[in-house]
PDB file of C-alpha atoms in Angstrom:
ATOM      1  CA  UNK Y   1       0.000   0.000   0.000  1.00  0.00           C
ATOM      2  CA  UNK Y   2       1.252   3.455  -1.027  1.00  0.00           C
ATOM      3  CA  UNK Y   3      -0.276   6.328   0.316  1.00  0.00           C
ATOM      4  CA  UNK Y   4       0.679  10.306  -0.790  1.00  0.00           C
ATOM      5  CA  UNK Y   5      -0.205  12.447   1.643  1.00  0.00           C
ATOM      6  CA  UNK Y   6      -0.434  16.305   0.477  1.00  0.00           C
ATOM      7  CA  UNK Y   7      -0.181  19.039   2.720  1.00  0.00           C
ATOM      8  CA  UNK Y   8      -0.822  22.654   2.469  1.00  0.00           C
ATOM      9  CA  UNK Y   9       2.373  23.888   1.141  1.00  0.00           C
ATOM     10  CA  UNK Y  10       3.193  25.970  -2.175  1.00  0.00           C
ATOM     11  CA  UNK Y  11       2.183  23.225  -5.083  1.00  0.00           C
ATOM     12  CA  UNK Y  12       5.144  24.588  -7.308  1.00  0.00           C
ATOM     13  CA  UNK Y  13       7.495  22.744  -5.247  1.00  0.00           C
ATOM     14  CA  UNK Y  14       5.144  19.689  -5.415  1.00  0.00           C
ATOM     15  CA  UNK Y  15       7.829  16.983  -7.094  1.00  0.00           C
ATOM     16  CA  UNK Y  16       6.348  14.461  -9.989  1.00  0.00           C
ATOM     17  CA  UNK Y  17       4.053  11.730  -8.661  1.00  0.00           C
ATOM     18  CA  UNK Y  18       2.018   8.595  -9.678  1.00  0.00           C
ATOM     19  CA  UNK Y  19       1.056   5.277  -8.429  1.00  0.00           C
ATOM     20  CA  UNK Y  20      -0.439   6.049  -5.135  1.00  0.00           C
ATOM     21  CA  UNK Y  21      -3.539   3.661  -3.295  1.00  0.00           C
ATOM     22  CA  UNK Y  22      -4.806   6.309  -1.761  1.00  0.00           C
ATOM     23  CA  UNK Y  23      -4.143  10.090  -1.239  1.00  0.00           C
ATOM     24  CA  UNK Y  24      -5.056  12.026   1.673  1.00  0.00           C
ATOM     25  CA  UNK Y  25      -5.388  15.684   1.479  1.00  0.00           C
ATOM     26  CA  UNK Y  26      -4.403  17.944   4.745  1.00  0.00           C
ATOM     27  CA  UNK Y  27      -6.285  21.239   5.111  1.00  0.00           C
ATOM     28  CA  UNK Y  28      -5.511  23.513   1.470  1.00  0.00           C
ATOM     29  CA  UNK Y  29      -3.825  20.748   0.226  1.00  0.00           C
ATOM     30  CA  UNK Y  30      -7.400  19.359  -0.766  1.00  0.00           C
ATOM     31  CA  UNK Y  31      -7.619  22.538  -2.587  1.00  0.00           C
ATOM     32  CA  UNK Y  32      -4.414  22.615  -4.275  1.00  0.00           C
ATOM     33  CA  UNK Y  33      -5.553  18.621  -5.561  1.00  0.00           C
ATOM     34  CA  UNK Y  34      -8.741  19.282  -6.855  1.00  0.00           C
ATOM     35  CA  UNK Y  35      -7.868  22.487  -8.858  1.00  0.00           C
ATOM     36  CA  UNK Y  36      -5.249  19.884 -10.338  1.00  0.00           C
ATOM     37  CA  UNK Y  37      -7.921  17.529 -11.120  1.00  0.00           C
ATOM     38  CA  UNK Y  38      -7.076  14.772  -8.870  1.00  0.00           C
ATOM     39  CA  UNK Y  39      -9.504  14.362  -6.110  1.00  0.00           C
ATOM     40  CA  UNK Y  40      -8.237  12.916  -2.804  1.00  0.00           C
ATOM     41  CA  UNK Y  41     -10.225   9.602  -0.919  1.00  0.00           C
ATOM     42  CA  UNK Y  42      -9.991  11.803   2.284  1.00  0.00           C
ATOM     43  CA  UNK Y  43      -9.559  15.479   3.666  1.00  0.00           C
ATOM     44  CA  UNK Y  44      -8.313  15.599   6.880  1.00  0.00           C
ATOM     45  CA  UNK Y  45      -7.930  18.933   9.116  1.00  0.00           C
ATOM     46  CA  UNK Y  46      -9.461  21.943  10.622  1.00  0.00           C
ATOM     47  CA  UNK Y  47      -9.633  23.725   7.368  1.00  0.00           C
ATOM     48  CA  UNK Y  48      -8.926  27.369   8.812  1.00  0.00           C
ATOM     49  CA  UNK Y  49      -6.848  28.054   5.560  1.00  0.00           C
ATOM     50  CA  UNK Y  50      -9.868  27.967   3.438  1.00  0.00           C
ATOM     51  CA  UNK Y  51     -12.635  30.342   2.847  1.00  0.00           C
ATOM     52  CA  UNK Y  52     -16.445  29.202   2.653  1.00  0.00           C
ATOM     53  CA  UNK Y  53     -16.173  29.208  -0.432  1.00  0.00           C
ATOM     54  CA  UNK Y  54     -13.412  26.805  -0.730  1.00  0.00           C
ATOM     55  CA  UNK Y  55     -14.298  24.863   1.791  1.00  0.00           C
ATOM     56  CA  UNK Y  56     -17.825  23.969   0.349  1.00  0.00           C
ATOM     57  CA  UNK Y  57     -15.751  23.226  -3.145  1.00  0.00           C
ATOM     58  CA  UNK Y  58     -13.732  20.112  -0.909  1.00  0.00           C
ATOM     59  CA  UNK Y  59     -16.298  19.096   1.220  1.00  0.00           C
ATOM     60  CA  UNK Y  60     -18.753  18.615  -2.052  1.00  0.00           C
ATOM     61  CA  UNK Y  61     -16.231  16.727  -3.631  1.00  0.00           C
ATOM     62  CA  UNK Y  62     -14.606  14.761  -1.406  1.00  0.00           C
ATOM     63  CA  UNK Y  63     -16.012  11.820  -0.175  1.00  0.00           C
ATOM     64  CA  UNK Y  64     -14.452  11.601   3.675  1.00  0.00           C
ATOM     65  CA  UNK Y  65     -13.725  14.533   5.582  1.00  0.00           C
ATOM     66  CA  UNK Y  66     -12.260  14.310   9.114  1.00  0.00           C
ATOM     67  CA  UNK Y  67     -13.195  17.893  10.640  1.00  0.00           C
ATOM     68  CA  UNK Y  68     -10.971  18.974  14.176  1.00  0.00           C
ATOM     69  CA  UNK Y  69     -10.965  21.880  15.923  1.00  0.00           C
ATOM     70  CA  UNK Y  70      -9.018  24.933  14.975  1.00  0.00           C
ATOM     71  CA  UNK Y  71      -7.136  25.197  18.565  1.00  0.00           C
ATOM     72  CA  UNK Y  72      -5.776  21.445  19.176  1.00  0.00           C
ATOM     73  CA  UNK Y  73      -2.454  19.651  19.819  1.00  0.00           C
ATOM     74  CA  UNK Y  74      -1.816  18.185  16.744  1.00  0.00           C
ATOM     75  CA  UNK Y  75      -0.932  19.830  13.608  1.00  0.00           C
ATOM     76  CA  UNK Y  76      -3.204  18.894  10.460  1.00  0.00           C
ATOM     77  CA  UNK Y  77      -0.130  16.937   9.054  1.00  0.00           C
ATOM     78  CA  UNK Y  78      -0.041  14.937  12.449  1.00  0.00           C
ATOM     79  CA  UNK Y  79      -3.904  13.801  12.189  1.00  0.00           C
ATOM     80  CA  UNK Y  80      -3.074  12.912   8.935  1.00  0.00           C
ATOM     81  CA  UNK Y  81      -0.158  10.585   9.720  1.00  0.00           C
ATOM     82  CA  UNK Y  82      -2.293   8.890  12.386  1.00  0.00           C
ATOM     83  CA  UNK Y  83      -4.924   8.296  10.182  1.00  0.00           C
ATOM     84  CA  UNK Y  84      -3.119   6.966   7.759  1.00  0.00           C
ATOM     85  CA  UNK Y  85      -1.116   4.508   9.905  1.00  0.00           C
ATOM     86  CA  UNK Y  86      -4.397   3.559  11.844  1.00  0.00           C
ATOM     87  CA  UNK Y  87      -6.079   2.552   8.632  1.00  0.00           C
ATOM     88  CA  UNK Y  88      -3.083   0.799   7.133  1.00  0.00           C
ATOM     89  CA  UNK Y  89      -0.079   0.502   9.428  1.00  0.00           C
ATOM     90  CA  UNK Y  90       1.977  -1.210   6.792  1.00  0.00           C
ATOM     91  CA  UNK Y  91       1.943   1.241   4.220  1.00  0.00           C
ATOM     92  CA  UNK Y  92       4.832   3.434   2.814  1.00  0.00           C
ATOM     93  CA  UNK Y  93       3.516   6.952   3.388  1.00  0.00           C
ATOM     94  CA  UNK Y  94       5.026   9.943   0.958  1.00  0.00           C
ATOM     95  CA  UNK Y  95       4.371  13.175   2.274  1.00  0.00           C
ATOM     96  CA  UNK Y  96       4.334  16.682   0.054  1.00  0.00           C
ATOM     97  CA  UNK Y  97       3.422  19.976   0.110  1.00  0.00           C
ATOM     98  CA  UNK Y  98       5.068  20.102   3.603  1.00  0.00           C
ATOM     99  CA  UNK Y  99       8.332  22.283   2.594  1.00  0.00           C
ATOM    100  CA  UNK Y 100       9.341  25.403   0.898  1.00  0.00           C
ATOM    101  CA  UNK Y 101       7.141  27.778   2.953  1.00  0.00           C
ATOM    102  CA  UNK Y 102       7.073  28.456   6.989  1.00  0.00           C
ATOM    103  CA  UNK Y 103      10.586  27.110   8.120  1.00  0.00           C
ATOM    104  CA  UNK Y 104       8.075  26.194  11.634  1.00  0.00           C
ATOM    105  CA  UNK Y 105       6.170  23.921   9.410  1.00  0.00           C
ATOM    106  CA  UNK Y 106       9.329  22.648   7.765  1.00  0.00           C
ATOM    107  CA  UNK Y 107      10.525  21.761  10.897  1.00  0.00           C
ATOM    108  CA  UNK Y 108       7.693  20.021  12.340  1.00  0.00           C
ATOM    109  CA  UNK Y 109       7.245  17.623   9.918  1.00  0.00           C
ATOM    110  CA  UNK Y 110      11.121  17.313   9.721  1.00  0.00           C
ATOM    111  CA  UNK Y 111      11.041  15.625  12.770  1.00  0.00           C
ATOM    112  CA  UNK Y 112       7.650  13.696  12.525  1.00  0.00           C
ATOM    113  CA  UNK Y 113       9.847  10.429  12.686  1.00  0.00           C
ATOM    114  CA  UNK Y 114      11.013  11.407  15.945  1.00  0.00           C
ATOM    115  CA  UNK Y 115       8.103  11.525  17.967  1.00  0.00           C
ATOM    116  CA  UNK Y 116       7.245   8.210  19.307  1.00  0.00           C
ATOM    117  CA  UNK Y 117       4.235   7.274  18.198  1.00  0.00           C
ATOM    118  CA  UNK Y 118       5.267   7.298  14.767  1.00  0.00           C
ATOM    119  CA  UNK Y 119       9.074   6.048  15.429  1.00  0.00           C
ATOM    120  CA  UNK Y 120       7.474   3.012  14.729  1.00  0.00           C
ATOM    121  CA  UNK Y 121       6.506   3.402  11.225  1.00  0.00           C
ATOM    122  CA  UNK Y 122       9.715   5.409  11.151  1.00  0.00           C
ATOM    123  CA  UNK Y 123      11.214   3.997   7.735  1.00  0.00           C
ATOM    124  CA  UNK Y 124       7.612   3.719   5.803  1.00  0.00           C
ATOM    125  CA  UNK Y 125       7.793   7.796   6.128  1.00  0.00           C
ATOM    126  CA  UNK Y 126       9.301   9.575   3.429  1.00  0.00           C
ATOM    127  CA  UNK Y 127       8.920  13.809   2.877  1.00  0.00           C
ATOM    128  CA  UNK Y 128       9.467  14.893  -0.883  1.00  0.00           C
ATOM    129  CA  UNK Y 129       9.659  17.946  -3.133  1.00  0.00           C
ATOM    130  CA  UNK Y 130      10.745  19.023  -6.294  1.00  0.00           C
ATOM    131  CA  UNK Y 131      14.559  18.890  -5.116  1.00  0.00           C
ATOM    132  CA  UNK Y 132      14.956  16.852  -2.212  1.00  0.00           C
ATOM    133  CA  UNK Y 133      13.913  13.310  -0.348  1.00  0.00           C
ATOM    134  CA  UNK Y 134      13.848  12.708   3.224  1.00  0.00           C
ATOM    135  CA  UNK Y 135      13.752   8.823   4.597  1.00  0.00           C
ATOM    136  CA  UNK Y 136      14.641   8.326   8.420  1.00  0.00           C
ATOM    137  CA  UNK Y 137      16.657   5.640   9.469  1.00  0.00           C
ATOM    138  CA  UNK Y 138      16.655   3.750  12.805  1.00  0.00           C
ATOM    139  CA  UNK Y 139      19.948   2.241  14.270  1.00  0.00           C
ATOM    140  CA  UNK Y 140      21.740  -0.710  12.595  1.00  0.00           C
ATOM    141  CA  UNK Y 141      22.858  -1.406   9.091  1.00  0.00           C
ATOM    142  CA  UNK Y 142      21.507  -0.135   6.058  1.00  0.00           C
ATOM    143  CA  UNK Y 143      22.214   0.737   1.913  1.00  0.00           C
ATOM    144  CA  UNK Y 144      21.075   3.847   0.814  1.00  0.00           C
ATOM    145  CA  UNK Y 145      20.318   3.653  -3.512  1.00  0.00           C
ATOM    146  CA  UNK Y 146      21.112   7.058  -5.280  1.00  0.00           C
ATOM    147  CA  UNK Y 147      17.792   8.007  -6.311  1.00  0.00           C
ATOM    148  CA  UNK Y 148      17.741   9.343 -10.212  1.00  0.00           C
ATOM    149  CA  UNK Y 149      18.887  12.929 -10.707  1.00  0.00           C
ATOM    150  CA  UNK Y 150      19.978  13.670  -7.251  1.00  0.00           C
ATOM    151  CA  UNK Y 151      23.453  15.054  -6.299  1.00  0.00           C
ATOM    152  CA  UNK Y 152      23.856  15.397  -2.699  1.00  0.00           C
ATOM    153  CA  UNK Y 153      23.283  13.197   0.203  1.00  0.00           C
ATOM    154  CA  UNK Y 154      23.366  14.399   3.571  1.00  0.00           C
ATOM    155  CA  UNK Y 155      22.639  12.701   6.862  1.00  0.00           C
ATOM    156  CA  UNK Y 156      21.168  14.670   9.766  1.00  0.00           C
ATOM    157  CA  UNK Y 157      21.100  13.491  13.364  1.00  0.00           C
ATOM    158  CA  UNK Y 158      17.850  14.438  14.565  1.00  0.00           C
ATOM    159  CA  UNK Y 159      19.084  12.977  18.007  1.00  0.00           C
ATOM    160  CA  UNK Y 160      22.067  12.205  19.541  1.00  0.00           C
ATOM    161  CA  UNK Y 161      23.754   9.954  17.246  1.00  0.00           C
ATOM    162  CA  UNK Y 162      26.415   7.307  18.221  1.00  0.00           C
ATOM    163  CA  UNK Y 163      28.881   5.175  15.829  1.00  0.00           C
ATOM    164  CA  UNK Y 164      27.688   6.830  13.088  1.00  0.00           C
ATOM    165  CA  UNK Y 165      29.855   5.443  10.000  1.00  0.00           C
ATOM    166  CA  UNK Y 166      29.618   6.647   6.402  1.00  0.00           C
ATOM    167  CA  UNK Y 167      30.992   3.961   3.645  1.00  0.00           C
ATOM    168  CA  UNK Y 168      30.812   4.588  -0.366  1.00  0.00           C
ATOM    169  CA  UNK Y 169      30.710   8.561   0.106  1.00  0.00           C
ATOM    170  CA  UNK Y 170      32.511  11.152  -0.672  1.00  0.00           C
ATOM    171  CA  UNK Y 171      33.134  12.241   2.603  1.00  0.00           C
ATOM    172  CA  UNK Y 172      33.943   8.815   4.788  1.00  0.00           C
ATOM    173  CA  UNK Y 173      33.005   8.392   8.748  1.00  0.00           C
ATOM    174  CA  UNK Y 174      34.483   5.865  11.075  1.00  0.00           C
ATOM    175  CA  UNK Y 175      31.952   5.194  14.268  1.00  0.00           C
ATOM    176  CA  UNK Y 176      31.520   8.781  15.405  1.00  0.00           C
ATOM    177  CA  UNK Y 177      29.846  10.032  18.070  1.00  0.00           C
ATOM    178  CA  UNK Y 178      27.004  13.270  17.819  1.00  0.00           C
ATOM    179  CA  UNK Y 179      26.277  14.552  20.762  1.00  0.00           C
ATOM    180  CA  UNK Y 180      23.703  17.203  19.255  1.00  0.00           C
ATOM    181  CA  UNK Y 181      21.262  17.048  16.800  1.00  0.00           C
ATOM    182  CA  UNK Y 182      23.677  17.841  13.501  1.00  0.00           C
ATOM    183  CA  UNK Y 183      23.667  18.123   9.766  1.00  0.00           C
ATOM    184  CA  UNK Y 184      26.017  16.213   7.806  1.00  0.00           C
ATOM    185  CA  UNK Y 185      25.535  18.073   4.505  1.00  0.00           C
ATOM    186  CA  UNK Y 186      26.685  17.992   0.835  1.00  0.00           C
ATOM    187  CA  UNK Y 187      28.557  15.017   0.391  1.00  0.00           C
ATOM    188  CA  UNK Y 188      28.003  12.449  -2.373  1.00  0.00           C
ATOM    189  CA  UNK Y 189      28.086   9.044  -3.539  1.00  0.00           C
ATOM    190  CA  UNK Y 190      30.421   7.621  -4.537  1.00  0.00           C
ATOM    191  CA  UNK Y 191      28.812   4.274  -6.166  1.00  0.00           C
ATOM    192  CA  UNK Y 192      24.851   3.887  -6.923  1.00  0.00           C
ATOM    193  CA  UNK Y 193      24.926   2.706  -3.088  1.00  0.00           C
ATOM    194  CA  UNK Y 194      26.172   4.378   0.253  1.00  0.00           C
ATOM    195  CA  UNK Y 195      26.310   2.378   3.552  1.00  0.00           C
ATOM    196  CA  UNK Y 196      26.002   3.665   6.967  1.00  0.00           C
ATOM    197  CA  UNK Y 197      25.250   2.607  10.482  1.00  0.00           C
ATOM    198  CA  UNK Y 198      24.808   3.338  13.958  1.00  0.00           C
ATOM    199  CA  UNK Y 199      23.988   2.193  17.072  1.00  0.00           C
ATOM    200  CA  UNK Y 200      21.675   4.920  18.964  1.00  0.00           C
ATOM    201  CA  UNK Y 201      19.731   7.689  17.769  1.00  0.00           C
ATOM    202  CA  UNK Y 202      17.826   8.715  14.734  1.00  0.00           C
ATOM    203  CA  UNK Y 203      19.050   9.870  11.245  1.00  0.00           C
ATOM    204  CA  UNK Y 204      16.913  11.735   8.014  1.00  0.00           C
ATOM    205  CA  UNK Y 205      19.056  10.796   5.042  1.00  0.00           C
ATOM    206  CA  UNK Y 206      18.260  13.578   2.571  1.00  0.00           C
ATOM    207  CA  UNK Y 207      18.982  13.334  -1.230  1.00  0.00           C
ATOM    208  CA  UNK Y 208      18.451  17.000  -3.116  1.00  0.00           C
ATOM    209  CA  UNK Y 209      19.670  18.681  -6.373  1.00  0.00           C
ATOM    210  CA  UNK Y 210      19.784  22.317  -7.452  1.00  0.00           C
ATOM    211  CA  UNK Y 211      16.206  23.521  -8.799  1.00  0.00           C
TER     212      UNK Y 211
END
């Protein structure tokens, strides 16, 4: 199962997409979908970015709508992620719309696979644009693939990160230690594979490109 969730963020940096199950649409992002003519299986959020207007032109089209109050705990893009993982907690969730505007949005959902109730489905998250891919990784051993048209790989420690080693890369690490949440940016592969591991913490590998 394959599931594209679409937030509420500027559609120009919206990257290529097919192939989805299902697509869930987060407060405007309904909006920005249906003037595309792709209509979403559910709308999720409180909707305080639309007018009546707009909101009568989702809720007439789309078939679920999960309403919440303006003032809550959760973001819309956090209601979402539930949702989706309630309804199918073994499907690989791509989320868009969720950069290139408020840097406190980016950086909520930026560290969605940090808080626990979602460090579980951890790897099935993935945030995408036009330029860049985020996929989180949880300690141990793993292969990253150089994704088509991508230059740059960097690996940020969204925790404390310990034993971190880089293999295959331009820019080689040997089991260091981050104390801090840190950014490992720009390097590059050196293969069509790069290998790292760890043995604590939590790292968002992040392929981009200049756009």
């Amino acid at each position: 199962m394959k599931i594209l969730l679409v937030a509420g963020g500027d559609p120009t940096y919206w990257p290529a997409f097919a192939g989805f199950d299902k697509i869930i649409g987060i407060d405007r992002g309904n909006l920005f979908l249906l003037r595309r003519g792709i209509v979403p299986d559910l709308a999720v959020g409180d909707f305080d970015s639309l007018n009546a207007s707009e909101k009568k032109e989702v809720f007439s089209q789309v078939a679920e709508v999960l309403t919440s109050p303006a003032e809550k705990d959760d973001t819309d893009t956090q209601l979402a992620l539930v949702t989706a993982f309630e309804r199918f907690p073994k499907a690989q969730v791509t989320l868009i719309g969720a950069t290139g505007g408020r840097l406190d949005h980016l950086l909520a959902n930026l560290w969605l696979g940090v808080e626990p109730r979602f460090q579980p489905f951890s790897t099935q998250i993935r945030i995408a644009d036009k330029g860049n891919s985020v996929d989180y990784l949880m300690p141990g051993s793993h292969q990253i693939v150089k994704e088509a048209q991508m230059s740059y790989l960097a690996f940020c420690c969204l925790t404390p990160v310990k034993q971190l080693t880089l293999k295959n890369v331009k820019y080689e690490l040997s089991a260091i230690d981050f104390l801090q949440p840190t950014s490992l940016a720009s390097n590059e592969f050196l293969t069509g594979e790069a290998e790292v591991s760890f043995s604590e913490g939590i790292i968002a590998v992040i392929q981009s490109r200049d756009v």
